[in-house]
PDB file of N, CA and C in Angstrom:
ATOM      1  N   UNK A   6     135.276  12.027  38.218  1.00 98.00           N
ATOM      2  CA  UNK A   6     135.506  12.685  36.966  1.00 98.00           C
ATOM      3  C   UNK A   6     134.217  13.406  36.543  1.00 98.00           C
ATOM      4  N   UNK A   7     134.102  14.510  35.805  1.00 98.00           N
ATOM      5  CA  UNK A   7     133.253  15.085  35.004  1.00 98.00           C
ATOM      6  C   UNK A   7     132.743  14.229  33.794  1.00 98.00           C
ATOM      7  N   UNK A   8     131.595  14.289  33.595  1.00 98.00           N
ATOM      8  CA  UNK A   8     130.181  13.833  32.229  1.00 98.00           C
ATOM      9  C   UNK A   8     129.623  14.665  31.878  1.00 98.00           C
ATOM     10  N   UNK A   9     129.851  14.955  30.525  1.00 98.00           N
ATOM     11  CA  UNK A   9     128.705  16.100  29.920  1.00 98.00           C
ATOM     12  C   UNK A   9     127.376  14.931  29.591  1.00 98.00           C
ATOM     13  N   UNK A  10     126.136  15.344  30.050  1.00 98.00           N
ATOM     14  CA  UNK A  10     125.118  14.581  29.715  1.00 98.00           C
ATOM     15  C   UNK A  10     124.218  15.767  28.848  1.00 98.00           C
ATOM     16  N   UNK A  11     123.802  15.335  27.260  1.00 98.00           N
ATOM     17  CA  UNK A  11     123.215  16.347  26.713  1.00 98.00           C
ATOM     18  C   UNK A  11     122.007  15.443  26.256  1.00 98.00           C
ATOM     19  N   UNK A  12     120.889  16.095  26.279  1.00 98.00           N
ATOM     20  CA  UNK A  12     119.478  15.615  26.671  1.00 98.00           C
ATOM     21  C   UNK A  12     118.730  16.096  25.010  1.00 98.00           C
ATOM     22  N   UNK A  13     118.169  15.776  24.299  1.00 98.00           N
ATOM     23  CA  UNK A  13     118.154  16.043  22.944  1.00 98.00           C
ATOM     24  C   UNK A  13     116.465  15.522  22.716  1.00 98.00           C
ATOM     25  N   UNK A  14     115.664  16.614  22.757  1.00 98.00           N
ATOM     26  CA  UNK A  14     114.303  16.841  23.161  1.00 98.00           C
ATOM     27  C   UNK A  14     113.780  16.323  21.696  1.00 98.00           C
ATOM     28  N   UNK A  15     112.306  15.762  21.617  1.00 97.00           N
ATOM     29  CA  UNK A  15     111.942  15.067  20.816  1.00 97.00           C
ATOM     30  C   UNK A  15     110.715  16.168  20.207  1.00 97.00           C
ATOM     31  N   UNK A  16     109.920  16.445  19.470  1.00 96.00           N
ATOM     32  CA  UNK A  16     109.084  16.836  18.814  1.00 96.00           C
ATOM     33  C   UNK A  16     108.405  17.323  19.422  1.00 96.00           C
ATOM     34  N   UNK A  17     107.582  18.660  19.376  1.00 96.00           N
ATOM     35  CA  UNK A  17     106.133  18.846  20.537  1.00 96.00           C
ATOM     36  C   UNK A  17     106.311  18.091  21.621  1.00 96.00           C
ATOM     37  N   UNK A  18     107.213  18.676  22.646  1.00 98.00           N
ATOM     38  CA  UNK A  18     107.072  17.779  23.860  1.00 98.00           C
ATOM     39  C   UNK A  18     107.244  18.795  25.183  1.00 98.00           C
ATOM     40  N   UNK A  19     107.085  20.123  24.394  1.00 97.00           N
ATOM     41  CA  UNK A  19     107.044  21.352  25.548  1.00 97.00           C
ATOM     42  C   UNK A  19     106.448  20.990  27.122  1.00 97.00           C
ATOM     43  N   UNK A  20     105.090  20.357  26.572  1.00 97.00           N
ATOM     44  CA  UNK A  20     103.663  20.387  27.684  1.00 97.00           C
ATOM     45  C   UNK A  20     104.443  18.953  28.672  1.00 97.00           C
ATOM     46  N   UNK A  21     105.635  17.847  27.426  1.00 98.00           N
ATOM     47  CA  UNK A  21     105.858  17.100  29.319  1.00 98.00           C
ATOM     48  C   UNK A  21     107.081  17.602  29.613  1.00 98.00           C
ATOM     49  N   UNK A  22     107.561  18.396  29.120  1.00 98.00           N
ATOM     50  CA  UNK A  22     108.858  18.792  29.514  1.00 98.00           C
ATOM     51  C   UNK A  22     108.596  19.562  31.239  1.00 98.00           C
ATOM     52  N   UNK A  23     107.525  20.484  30.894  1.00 97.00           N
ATOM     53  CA  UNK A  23     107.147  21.483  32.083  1.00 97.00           C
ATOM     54  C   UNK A  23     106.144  20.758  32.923  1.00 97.00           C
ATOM     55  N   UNK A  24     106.102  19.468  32.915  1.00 98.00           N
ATOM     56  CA  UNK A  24     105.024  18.603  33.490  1.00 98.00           C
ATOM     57  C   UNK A  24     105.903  17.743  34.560  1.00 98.00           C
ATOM     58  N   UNK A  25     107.448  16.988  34.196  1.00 98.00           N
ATOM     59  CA  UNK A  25     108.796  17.036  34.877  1.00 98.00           C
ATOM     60  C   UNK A  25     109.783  17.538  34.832  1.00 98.00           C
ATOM     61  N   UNK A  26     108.988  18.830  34.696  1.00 98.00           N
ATOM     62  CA  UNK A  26     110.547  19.578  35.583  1.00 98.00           C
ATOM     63  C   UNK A  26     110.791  19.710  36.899  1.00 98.00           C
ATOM     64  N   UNK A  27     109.954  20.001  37.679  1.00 98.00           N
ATOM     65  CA  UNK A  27     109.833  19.935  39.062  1.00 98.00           C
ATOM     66  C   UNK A  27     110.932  18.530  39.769  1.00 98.00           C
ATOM     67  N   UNK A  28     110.607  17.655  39.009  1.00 98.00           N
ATOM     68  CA  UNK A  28     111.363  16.229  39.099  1.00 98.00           C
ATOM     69  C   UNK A  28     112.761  16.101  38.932  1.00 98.00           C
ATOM     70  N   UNK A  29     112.581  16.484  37.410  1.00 98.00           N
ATOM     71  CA  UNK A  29     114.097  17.011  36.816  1.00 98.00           C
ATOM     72  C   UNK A  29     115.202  18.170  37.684  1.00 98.00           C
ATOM     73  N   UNK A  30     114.430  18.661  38.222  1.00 98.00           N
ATOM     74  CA  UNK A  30     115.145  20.054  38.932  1.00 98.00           C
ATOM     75  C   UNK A  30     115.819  19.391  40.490  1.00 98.00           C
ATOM     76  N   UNK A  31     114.896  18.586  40.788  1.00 98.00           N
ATOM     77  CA  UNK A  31     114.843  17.937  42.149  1.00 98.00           C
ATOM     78  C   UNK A  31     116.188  17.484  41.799  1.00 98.00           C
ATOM     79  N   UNK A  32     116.161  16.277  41.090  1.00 98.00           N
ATOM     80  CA  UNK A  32     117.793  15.516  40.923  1.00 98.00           C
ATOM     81  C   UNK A  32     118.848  16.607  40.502  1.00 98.00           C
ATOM     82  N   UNK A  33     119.044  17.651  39.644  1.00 98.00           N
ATOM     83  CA  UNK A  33     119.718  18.660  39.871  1.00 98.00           C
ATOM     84  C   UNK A  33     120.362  19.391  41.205  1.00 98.00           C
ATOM     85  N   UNK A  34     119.209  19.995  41.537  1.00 98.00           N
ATOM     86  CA  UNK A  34     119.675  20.225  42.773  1.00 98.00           C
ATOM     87  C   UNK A  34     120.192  19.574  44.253  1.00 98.00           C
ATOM     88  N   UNK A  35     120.429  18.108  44.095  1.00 98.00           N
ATOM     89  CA  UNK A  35     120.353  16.752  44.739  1.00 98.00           C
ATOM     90  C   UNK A  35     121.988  17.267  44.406  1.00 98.00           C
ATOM     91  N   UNK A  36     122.475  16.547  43.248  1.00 98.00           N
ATOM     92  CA  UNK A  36     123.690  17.033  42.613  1.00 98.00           C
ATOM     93  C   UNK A  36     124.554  18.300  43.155  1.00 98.00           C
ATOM     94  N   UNK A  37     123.988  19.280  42.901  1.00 98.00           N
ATOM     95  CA  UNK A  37     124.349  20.749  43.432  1.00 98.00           C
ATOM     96  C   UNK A  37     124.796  20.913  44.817  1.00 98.00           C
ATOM     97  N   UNK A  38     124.099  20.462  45.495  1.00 98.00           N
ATOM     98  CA  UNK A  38     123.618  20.220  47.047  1.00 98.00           C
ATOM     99  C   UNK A  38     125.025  19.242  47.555  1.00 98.00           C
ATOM    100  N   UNK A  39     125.169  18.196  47.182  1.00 98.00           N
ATOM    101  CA  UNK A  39     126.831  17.423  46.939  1.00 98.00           C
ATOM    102  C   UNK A  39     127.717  17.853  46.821  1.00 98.00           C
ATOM    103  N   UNK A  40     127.502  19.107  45.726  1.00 98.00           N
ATOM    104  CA  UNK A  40     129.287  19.399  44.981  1.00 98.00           C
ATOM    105  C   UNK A  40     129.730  19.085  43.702  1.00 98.00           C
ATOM    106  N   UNK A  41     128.198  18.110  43.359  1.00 98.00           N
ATOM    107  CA  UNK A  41     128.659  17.650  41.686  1.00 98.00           C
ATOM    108  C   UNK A  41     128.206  17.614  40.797  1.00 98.00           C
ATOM    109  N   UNK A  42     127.455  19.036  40.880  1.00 98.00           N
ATOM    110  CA  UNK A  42     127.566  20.194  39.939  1.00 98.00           C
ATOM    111  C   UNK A  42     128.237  20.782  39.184  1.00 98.00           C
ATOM    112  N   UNK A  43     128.567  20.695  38.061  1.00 98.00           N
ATOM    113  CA  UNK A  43     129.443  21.963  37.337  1.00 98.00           C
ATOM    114  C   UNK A  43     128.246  23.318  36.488  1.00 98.00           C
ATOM    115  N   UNK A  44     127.335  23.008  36.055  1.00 98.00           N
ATOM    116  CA  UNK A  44     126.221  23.683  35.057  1.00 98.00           C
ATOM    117  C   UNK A  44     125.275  22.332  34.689  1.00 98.00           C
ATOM    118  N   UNK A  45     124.203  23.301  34.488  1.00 98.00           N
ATOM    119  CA  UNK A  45     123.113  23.003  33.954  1.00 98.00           C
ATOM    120  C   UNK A  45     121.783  23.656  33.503  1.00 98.00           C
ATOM    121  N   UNK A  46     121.441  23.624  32.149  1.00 98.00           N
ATOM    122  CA  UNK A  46     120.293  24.161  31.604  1.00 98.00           C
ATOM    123  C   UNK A  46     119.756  23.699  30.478  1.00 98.00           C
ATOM    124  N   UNK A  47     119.044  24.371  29.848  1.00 98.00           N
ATOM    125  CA  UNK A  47     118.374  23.878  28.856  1.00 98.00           C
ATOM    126  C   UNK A  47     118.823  24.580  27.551  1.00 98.00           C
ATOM    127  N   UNK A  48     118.487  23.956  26.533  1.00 98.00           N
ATOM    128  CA  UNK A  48     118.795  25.079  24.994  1.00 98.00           C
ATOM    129  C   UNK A  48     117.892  25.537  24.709  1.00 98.00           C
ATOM    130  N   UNK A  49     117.642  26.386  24.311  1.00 98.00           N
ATOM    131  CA  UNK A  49     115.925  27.331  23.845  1.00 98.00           C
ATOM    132  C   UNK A  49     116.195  27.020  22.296  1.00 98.00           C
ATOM    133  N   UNK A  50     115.129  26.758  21.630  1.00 97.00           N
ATOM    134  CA  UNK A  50     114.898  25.864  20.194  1.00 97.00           C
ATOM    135  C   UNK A  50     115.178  27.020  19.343  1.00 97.00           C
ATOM    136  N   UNK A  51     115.122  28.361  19.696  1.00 98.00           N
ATOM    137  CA  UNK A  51     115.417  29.720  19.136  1.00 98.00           C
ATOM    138  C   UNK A  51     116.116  30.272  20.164  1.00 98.00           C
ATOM    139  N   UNK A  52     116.696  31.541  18.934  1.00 98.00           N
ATOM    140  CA  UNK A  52     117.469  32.366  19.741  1.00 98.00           C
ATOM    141  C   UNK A  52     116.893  33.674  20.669  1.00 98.00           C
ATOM    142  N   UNK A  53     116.571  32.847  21.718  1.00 96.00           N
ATOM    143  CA  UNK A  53     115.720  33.682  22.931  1.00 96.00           C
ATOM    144  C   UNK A  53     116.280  33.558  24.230  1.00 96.00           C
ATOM    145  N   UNK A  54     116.081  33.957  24.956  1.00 94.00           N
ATOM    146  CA  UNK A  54     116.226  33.881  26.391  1.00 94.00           C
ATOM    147  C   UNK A  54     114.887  33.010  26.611  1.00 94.00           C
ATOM    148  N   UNK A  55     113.980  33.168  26.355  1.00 95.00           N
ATOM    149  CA  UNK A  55     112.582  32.837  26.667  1.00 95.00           C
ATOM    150  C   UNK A  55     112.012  32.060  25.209  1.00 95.00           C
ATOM    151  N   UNK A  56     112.038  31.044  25.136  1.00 97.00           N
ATOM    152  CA  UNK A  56     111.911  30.815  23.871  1.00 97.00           C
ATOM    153  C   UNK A  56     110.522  30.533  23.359  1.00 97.00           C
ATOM    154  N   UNK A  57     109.345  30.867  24.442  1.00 96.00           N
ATOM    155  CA  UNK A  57     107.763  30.416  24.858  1.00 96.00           C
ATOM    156  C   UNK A  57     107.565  29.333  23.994  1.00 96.00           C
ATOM    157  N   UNK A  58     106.072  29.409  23.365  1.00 96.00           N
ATOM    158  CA  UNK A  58     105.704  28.044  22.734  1.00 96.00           C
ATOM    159  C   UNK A  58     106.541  27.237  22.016  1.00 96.00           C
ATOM    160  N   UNK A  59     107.985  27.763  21.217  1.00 97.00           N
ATOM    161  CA  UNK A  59     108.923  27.101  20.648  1.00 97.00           C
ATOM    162  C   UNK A  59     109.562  26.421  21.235  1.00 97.00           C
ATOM    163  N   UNK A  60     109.679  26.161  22.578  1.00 97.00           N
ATOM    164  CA  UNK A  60     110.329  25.198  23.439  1.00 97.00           C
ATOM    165  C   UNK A  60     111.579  25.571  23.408  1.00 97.00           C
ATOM    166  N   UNK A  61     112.115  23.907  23.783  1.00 98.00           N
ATOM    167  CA  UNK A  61     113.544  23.700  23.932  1.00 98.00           C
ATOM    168  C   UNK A  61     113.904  22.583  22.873  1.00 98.00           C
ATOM    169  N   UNK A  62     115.372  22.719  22.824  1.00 98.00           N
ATOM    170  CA  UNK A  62     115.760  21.605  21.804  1.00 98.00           C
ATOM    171  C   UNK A  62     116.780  20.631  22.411  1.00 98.00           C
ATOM    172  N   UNK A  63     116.700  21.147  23.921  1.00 98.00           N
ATOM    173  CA  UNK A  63     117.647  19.394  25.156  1.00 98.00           C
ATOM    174  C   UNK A  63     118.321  20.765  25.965  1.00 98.00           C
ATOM    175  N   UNK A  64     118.872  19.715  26.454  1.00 98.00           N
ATOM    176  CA  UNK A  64     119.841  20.155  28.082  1.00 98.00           C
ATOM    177  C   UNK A  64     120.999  19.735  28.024  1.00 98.00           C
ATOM    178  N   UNK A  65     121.600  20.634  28.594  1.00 98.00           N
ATOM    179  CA  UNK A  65     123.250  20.231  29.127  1.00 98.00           C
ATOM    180  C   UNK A  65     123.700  19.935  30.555  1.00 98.00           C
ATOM    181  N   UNK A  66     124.091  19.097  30.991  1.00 98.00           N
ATOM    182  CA  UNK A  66     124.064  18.520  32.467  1.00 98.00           C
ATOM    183  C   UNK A  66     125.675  18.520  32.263  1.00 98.00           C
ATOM    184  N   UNK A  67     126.431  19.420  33.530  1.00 98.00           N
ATOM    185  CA  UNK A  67     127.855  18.874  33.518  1.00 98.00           C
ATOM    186  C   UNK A  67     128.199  18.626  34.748  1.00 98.00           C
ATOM    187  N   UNK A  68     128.469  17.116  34.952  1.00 98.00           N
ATOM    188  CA  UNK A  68     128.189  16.915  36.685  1.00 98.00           C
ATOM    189  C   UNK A  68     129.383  15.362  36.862  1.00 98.00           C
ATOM    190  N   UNK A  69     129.804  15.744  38.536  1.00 98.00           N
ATOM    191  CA  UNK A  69     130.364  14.532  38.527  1.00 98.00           C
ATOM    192  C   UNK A  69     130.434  13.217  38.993  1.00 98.00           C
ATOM    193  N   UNK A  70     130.754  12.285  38.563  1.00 98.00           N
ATOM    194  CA  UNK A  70     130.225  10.834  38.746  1.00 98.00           C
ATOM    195  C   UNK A  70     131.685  10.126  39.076  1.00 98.00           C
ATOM    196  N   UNK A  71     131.109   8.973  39.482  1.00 98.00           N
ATOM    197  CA  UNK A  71     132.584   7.588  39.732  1.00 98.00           C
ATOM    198  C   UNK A  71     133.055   7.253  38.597  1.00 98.00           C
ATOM    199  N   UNK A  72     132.090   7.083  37.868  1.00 98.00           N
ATOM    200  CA  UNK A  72     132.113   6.070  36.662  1.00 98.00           C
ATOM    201  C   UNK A  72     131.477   6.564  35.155  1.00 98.00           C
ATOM    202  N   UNK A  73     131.827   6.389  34.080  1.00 98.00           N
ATOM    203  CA  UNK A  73     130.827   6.991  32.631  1.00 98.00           C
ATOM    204  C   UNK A  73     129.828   5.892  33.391  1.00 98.00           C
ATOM    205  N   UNK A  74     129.986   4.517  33.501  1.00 98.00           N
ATOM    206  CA  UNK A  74     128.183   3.877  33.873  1.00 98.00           C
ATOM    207  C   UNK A  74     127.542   4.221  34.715  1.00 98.00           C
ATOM    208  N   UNK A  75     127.898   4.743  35.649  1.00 98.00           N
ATOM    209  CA  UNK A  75     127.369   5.749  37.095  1.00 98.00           C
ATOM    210  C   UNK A  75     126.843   7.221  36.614  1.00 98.00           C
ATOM    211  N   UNK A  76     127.697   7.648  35.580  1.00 98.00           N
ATOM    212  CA  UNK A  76     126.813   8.794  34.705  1.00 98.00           C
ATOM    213  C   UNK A  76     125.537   8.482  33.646  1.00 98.00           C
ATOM    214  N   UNK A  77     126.079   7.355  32.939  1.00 98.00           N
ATOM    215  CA  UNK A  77     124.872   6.786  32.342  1.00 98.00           C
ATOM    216  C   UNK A  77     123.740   6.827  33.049  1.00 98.00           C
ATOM    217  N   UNK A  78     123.800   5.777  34.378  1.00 98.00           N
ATOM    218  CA  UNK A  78     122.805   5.142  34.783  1.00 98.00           C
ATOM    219  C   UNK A  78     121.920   6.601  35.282  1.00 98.00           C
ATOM    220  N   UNK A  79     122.572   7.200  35.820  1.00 98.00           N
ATOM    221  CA  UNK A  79     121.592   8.833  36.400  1.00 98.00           C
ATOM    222  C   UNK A  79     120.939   9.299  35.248  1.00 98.00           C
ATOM    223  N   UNK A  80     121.758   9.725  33.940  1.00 98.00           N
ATOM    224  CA  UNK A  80     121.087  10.105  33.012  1.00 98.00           C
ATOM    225  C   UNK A  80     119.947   9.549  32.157  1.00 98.00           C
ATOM    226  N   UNK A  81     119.918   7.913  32.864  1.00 98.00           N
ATOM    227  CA  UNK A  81     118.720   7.098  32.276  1.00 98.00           C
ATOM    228  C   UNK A  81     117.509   7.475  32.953  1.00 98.00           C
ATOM    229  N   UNK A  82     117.954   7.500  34.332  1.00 98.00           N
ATOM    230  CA  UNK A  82     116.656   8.024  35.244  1.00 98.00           C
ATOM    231  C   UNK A  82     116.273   8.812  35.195  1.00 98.00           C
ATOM    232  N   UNK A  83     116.569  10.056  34.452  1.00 98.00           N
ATOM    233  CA  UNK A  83     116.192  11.250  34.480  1.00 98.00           C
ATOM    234  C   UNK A  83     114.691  11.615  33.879  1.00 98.00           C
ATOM    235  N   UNK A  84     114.130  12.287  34.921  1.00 98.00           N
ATOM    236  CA  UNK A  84     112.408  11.941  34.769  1.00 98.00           C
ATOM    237  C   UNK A  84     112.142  12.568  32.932  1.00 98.00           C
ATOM    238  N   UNK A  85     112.628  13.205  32.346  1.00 98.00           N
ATOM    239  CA  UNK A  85     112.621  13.536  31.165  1.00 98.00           C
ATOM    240  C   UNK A  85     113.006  12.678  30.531  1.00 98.00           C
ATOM    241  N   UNK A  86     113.942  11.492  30.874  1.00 98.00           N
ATOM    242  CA  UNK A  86     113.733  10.813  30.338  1.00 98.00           C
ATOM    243  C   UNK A  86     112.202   9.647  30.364  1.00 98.00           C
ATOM    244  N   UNK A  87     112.141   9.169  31.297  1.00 98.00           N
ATOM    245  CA  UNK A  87     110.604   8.923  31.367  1.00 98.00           C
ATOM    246  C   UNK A  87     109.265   9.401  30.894  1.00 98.00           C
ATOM    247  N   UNK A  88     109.035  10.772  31.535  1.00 98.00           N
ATOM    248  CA  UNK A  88     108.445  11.316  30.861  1.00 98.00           C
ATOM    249  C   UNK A  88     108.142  11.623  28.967  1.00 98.00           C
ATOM    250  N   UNK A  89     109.521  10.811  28.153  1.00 98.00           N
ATOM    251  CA  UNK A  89     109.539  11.009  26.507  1.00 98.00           C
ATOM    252  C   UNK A  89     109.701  12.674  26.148  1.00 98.00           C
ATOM    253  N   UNK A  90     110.172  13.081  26.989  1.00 98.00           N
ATOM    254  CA  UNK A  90     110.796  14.170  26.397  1.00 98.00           C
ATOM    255  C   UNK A  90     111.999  14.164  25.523  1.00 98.00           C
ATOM    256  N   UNK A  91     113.371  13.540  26.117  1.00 98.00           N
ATOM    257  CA  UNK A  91     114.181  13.367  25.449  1.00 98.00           C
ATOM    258  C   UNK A  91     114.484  12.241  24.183  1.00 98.00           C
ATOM    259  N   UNK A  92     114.132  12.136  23.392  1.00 98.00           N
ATOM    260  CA  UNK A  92     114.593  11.465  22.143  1.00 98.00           C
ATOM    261  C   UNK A  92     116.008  10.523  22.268  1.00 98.00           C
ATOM    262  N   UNK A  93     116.622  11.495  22.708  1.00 98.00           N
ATOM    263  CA  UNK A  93     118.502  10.549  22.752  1.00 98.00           C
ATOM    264  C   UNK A  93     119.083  11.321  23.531  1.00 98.00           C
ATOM    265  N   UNK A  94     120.245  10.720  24.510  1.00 98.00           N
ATOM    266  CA  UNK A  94     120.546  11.330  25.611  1.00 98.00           C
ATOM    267  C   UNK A  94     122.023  10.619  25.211  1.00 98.00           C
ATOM    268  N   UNK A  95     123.213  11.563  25.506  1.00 98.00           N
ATOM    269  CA  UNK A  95     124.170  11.282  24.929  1.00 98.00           C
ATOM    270  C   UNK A  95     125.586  11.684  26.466  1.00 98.00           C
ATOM    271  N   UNK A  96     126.107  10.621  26.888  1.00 98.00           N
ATOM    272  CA  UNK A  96     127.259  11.122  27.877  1.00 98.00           C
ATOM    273  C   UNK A  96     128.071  10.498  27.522  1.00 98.00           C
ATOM    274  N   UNK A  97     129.084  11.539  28.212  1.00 98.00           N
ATOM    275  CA  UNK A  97     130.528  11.462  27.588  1.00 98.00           C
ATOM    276  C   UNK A  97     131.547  12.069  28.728  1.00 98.00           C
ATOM    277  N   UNK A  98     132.547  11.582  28.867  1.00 98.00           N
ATOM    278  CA  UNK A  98     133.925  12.292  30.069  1.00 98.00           C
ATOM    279  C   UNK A  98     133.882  13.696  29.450  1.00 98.00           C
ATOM    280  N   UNK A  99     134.574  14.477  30.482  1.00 98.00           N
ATOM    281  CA  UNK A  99     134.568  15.929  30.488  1.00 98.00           C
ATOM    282  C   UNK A  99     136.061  16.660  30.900  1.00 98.00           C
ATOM    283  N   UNK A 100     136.614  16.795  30.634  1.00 98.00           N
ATOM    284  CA  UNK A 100     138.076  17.534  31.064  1.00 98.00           C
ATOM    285  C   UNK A 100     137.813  19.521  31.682  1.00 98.00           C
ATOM    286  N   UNK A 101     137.514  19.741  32.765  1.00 96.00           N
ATOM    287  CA  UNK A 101     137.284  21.087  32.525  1.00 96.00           C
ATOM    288  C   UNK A 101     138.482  21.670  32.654  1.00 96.00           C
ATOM    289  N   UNK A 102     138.993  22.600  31.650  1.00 97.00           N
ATOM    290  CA  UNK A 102     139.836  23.859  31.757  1.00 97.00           C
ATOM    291  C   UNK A 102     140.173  25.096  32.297  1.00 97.00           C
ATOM    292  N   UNK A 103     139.200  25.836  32.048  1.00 94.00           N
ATOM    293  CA  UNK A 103     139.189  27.086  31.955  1.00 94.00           C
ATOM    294  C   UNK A 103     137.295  27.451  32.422  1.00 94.00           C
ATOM    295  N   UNK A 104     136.685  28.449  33.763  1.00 89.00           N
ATOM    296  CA  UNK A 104     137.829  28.774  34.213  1.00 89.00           C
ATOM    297  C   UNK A 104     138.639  27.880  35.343  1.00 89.00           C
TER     298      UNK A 104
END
């Protein structure tokens, strides 16, 4: 089944965000590389494409798992999460529609 995992960035935390991403990207593309992938990116804290020193304000991960605890448990590991970037990390089942 599909998990939206949304990643909900904590205060001034630009400098570890871009410190694991390299990490973060790795397990992404781990995912991708599988098939269980649907999207993934980040939110820009403004309305930018590039949002520079203003950061980000979290991520959207839509990917698929066995289990919501099999989605949990990935989204715990997630080096942003370690790293204290993310504040609260929130998953949930996913129904995709359209397209």
């Amino acid at each position: 089944m599909w998990y939206v995992i949304e990643g909900y960035d904590g205060n001034d935390v630009l400098a570890q965000r871009l410190a694991a991403r390299p990490d973060h990207l790795a397990r992404l593309t781990a995912l991708r590389d599988a098939g269980r992938l649907l999207l993934a990116g980040p939110c820009p804290a403004i309305d930018a494409e590039d949002p520079g020193p203003a950061g980000f304000s979290g991520s959207v991960v839509i990917a698929e798992f066995e289990s919501l605890d099999a989605a949990r448990a990935w989204a715990d590991a997630d080096p942003y999460v370690a790293a204290g970037v993310y504040q609260r990390v929130e998953v949930r089942p996913f129904r995709k529609v359209l397209p």
